[in-house]
Tab-separated table of C-alpha atoms in Angstrom:
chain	number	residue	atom	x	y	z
A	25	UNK	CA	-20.088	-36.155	15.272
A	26	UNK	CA	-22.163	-35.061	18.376
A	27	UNK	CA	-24.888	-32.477	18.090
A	28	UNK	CA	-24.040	-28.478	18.937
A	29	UNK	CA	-27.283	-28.173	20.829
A	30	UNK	CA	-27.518	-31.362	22.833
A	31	UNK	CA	-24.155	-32.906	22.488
A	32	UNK	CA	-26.048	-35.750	21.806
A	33	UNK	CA	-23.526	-38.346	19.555
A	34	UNK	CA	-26.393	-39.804	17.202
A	35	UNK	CA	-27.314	-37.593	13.867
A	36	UNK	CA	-27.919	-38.126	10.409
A	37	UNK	CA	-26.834	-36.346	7.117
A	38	UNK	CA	-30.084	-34.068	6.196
A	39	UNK	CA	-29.049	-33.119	2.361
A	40	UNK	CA	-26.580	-30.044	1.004
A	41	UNK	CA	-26.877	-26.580	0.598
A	42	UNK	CA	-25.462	-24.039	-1.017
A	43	UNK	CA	-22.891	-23.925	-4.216
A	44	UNK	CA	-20.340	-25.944	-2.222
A	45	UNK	CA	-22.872	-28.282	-1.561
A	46	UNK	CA	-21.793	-27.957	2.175
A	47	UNK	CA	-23.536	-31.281	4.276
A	48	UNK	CA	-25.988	-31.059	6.890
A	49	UNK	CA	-26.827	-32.844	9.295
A	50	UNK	CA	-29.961	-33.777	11.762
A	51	UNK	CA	-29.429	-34.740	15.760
A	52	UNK	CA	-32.589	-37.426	15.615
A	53	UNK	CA	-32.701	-36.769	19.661
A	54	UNK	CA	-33.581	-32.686	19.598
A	55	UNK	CA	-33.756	-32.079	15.276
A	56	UNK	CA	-31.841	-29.420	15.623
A	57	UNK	CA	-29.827	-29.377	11.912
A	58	UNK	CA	-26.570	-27.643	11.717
A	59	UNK	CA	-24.039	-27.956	9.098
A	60	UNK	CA	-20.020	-28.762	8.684
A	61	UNK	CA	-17.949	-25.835	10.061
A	62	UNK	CA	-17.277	-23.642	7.385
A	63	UNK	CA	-13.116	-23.954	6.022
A	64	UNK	CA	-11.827	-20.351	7.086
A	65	UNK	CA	-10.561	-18.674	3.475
A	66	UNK	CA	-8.112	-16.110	2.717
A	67	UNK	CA	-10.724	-14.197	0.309
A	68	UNK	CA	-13.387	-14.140	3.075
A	69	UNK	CA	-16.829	-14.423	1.490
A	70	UNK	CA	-15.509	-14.165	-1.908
A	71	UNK	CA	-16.815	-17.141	-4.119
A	72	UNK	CA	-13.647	-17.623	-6.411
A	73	UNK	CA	-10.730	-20.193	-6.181
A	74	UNK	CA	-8.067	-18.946	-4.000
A	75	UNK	CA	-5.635	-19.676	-7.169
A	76	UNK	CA	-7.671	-17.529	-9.280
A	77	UNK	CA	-7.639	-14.850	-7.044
A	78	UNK	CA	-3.622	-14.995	-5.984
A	79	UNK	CA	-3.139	-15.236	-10.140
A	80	UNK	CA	-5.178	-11.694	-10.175
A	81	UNK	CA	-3.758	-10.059	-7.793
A	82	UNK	CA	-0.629	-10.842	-9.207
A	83	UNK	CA	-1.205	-9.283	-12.159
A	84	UNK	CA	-2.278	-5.866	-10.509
A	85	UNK	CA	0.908	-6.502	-8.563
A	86	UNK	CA	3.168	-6.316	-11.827
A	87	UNK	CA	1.277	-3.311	-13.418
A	88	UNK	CA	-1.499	-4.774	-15.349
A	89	UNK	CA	-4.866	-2.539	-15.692
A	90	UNK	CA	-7.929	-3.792	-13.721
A	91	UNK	CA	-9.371	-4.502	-17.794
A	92	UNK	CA	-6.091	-6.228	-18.468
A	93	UNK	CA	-6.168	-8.085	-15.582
A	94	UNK	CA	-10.399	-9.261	-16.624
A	95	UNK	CA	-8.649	-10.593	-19.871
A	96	UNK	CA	-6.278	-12.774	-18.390
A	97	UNK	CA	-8.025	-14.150	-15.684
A	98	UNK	CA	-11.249	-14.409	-16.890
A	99	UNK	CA	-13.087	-12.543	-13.486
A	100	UNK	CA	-15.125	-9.955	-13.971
A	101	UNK	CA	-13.780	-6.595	-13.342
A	102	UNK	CA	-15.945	-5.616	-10.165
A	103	UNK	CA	-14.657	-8.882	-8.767
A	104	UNK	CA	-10.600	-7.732	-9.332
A	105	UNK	CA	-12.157	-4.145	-7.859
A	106	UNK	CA	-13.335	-6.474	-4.735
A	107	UNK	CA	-10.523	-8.595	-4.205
A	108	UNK	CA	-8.408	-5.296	-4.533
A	109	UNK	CA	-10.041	-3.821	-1.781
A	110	UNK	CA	-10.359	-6.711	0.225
A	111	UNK	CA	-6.402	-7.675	-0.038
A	112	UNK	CA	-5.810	-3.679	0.580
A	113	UNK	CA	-7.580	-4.171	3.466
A	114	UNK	CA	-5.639	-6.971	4.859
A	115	UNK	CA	-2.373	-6.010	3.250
A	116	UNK	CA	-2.982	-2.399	5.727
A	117	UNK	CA	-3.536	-4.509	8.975
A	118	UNK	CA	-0.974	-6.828	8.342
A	119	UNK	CA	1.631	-3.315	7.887
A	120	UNK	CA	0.227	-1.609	10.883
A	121	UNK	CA	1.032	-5.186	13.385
A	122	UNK	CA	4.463	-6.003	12.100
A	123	UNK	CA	5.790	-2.541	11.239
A	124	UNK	CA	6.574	-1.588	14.881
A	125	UNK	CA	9.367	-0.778	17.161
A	126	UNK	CA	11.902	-0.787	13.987
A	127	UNK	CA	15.406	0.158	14.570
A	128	UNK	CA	15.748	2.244	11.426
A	129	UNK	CA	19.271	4.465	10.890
A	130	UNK	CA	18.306	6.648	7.998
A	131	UNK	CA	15.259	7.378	7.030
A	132	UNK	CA	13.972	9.193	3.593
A	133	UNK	CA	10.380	10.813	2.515
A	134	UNK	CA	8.889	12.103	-0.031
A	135	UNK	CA	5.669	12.531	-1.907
A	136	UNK	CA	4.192	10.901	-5.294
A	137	UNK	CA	1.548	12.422	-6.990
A	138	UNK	CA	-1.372	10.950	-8.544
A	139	UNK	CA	-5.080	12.050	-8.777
A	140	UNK	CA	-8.817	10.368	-7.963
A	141	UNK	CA	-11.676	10.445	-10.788
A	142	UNK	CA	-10.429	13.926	-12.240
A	143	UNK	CA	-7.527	16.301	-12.179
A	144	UNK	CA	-7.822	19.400	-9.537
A	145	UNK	CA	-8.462	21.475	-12.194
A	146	UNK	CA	-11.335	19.736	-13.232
A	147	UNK	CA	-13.118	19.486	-9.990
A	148	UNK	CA	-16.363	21.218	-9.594
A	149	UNK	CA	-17.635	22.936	-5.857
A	150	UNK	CA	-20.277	19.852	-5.707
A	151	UNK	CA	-17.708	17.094	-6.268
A	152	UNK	CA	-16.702	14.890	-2.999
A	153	UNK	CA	-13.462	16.033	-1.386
A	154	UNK	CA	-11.748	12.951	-2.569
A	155	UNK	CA	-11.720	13.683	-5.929
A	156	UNK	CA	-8.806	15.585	-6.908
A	157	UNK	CA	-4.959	15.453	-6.616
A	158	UNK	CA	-3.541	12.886	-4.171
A	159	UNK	CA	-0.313	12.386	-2.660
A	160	UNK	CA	1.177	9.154	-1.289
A	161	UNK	CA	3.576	10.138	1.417
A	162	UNK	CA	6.321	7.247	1.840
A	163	UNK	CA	9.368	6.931	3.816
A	164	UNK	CA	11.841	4.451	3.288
A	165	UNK	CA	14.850	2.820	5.598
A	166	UNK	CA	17.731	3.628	3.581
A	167	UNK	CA	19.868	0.620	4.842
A	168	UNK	CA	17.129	-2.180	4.867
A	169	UNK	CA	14.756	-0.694	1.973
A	170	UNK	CA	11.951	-0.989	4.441
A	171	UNK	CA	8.967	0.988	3.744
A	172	UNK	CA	8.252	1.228	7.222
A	173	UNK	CA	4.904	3.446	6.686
A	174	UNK	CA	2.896	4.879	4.344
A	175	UNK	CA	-0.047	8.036	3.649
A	176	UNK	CA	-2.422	8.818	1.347
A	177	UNK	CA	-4.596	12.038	1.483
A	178	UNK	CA	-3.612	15.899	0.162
A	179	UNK	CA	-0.915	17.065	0.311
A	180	UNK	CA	-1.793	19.446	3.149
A	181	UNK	CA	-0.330	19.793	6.852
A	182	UNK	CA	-2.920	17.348	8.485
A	183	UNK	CA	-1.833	14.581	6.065
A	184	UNK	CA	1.664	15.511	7.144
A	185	UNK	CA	1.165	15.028	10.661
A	186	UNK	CA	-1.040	12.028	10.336
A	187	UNK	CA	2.198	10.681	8.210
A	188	UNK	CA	5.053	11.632	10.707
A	189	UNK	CA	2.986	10.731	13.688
A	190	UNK	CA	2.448	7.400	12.421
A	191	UNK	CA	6.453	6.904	11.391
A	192	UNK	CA	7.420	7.999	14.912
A	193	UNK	CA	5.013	5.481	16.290
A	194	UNK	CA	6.951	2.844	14.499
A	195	UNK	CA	10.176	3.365	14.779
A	196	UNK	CA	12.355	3.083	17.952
A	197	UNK	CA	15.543	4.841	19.124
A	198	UNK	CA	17.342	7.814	17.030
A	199	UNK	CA	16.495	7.977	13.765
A	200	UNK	CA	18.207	10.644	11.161
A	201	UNK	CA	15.515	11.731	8.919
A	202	UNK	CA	15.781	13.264	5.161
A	203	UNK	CA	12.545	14.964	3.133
A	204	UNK	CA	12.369	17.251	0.780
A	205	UNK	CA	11.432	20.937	1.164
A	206	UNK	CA	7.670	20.882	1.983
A	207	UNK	CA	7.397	22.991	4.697
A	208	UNK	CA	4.998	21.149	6.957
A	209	UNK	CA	7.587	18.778	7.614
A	210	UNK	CA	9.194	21.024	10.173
A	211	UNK	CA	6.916	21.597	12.148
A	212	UNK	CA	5.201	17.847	11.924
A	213	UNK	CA	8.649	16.637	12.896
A	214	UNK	CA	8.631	18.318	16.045
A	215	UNK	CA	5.822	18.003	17.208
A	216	UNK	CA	5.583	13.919	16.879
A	217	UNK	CA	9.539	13.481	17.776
A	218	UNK	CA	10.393	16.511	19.587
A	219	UNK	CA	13.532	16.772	19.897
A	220	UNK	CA	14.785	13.117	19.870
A	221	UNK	CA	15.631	13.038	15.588
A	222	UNK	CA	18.290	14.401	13.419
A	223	UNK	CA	16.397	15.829	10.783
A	224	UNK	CA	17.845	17.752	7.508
A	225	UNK	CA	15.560	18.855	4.611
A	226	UNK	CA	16.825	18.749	0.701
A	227	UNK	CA	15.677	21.544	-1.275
A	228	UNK	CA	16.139	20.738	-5.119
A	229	UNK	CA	16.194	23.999	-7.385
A	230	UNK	CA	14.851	22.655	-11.172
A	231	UNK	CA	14.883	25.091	-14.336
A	232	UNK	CA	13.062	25.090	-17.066
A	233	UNK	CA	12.729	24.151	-20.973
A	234	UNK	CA	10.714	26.531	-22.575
A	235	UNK	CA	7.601	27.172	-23.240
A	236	UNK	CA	7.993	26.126	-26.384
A	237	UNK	CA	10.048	23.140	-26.752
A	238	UNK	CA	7.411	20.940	-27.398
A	239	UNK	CA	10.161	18.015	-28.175
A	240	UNK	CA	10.743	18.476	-24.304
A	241	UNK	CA	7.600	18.601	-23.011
A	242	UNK	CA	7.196	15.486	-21.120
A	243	UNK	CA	10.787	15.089	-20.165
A	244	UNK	CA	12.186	16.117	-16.298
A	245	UNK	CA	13.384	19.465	-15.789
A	246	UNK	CA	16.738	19.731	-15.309
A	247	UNK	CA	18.579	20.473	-11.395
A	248	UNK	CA	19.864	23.954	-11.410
A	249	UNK	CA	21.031	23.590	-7.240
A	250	UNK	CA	20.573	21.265	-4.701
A	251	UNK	CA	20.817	22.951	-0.934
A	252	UNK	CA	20.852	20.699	2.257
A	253	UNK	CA	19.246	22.072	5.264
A	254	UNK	CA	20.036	20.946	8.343
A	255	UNK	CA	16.315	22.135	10.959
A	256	UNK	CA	17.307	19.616	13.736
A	257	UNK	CA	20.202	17.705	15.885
A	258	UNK	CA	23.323	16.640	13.957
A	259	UNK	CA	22.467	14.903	11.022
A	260	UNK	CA	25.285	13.178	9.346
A	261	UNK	CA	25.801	15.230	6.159
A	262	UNK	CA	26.779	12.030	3.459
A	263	UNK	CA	23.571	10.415	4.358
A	264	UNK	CA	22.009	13.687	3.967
A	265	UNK	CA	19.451	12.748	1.007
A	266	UNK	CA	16.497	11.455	-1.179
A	267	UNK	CA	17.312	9.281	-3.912
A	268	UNK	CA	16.368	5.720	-2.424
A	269	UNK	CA	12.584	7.296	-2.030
A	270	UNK	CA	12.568	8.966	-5.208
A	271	UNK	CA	14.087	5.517	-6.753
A	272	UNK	CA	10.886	4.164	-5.034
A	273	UNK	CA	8.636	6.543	-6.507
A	274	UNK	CA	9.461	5.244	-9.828
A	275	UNK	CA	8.878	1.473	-8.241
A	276	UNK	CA	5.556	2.449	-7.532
A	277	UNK	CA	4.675	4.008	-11.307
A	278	UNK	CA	6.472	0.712	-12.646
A	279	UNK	CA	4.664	-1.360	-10.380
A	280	UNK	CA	0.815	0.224	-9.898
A	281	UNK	CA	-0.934	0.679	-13.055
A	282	UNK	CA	-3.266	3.808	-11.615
A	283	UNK	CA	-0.117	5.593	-10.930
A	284	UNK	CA	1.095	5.665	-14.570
A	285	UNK	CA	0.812	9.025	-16.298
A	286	UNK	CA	-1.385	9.875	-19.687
A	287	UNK	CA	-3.566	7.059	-18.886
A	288	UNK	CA	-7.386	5.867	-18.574
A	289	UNK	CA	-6.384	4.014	-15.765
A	290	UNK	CA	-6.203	6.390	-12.586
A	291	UNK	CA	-8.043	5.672	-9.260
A	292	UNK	CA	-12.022	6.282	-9.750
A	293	UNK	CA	-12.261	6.074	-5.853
A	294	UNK	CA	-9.879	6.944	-3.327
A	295	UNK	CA	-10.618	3.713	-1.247
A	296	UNK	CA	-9.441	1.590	-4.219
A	297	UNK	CA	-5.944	3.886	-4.362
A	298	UNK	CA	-5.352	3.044	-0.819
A	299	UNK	CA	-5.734	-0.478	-1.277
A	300	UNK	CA	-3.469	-0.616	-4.217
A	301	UNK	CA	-0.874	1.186	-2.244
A	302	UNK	CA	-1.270	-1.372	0.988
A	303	UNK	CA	-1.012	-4.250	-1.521
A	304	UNK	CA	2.147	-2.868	-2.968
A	305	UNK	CA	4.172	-1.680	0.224
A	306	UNK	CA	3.175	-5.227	1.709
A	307	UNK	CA	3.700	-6.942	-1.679
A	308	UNK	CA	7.622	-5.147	-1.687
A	309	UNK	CA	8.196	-5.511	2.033
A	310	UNK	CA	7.419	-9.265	2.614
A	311	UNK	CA	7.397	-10.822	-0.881
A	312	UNK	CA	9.704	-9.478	-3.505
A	313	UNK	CA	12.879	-9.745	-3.818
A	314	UNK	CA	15.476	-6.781	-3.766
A	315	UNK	CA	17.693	-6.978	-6.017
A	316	UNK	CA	20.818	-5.154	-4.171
A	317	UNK	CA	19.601	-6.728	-1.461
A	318	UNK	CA	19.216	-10.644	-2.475
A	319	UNK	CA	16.201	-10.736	-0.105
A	320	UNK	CA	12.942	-8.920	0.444
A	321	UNK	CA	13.181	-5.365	2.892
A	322	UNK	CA	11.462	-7.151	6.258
A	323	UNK	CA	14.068	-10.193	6.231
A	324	UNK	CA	16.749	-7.468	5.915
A	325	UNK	CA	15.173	-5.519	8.879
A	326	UNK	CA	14.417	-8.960	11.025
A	327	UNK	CA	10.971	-8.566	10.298
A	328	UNK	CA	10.585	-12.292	8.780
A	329	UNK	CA	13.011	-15.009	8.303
A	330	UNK	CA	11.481	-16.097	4.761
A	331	UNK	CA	10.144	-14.813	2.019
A	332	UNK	CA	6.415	-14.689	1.398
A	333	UNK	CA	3.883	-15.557	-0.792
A	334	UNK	CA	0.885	-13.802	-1.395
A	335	UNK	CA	-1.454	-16.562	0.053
A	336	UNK	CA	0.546	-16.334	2.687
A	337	UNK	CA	0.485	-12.227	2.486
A	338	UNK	CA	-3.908	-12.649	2.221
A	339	UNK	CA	-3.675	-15.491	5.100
A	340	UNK	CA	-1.655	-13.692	7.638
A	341	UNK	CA	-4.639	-11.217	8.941
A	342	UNK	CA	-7.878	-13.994	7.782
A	343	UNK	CA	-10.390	-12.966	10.536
């Protein structure tokens, strides 16, 4: 071992520091003390075993509560918060480097709903503008199950165009297109693709229950019409739908614990709800397997030629 300051070849070990008892060492020309290179580590700073961590993060993955996950781990809960946040953040890099130029046919959107720290109705004038319904817009490759992009915010026209500006940034050549009826889709769609889509909107007509079937309450209301609308090019009218993104809204209340209804255990911050939502889409796209399918959504697409684990999902974007 040679110094760092002198390059000089003789030193001596001068003690450890630190929990990891890391060595140090002395150059006995210059004394200049410097230590072994710190081992670069998938949790960054974090001072928990990485199998602790992947066994966490695994459990957040399959729907377990940030409490739940505390019991069977044994971390503390504002260490799962942490390493939520911190895999968000590297789950959302790693999606925005390999989801580009993707060759997708038929594309689908839609919104999920959710809310952060209260309902809208609760909301107060002083409360941050965060707090409040949220939306997650998705869109989905209906041939490779790629979620090629994802949004969260309200669900107003900026969020729109932030979401179809950043699908038309990813995917190359003509795409047909399918969302439902919001209607700043039309004009977000033509302004980020202009007029290089096929585009066709599905407008669902639901009825209604009663007001007082309370035995019916919770349950879906039932599809009086459904009315395709064609805004743009030449769509082709039997892939003219919705149901592989609405199939993966329910993947995403299955999978994400916050997202489950009549719960304690919605998003208290929107930066945590964003990070689930990276570490889910990057979770479905590289690691799990599809079961129509019988591999994960980027090895369909050409993305990846294995499938991944989520050391491997954490150690893909390590800084």
């Amino acid at each position: 071992m040679t110094c760092v300051k002198c390059q000089h070849s003789t030193v001596k070990k001068f003690g450890r520091y630190g929990r990891q008892r890391i060595q140090r060492y002395r150059c006995t020309s210059c004394s200049t003390t410097f230590s072994d290179p710190k081992p670069e580590s998938p949790l960054g700073d974090m001072r928990i075993d990485t199998e602790t961590a992947i066994r966490a993060i695994h459990c957040l993955l399959e729907g377990c509560s940030i409490r739940s996950t505390e019991r069977l781990t044994g971390l503390h809960r504002d260490t799962i918060l942490n390493l939520l946040v911190l895999a968000g953040q590297r789950c959302a890099q790693l999606m925005d480097e390999k989801m580009r130029r993707l060759k997708c046919k038929f594309v689908e959107s839609d919104e999920i709903w959710c809310f952060v720290n209260k309902k809208q109705k609760r909301c107060r004038k002083e409360d941050p503008t965060e707090y409040g319904d949220a939306w997650v817009f998705v869109a989905i490759d209906a041939e490779t199950k790629l979620v090629p992009c994802f949004t969260v915010g309200k669900r107003s026209s900026a969020t729109t165009h932030a979401f179809i500006s950043d699908l038309a940034e990813r995917v190359q050549g003509r795409m047909q297109l399918t969302t439902d009826g919001f209607r700043f889709y039309v004009d977000a769609v033509e302004k980020s693709f202009g007029a290089d889509i096929d585009f066709a909107q599905l407008v669902k007509l639901y009825g209604d229950y009663g007001q007082h079937d309370s035995a019916t309450k919770y349950s879906p209301s039932p599809i009086l019409e459904v009315i395709s609308k064609i805004k743009q090019g030449d769509p082709d009218e039997d892939h003219i739908s919705t149901s592989y993104v609405e199939r993966q809204n329910l993947t995403m209340r299955m999978m994400m614990r916050r997202f489950t209804r009549l719960t304690n255990a919605f998003s208290k911050k929107l930066e945590n709800l964003q990070a689930a939502c990276a570490l889910h889409f990057a979770y479905y796209n590289f690691c799990r397997i599809h079961k129509t399918l019988r591999v994960t959504p980027c090895m369909e697409a050409g993305i990846t030629g294995h499938q991944w684990s989520i050391a491997e999902l954490l150690g893909a974007t390590q800084c």
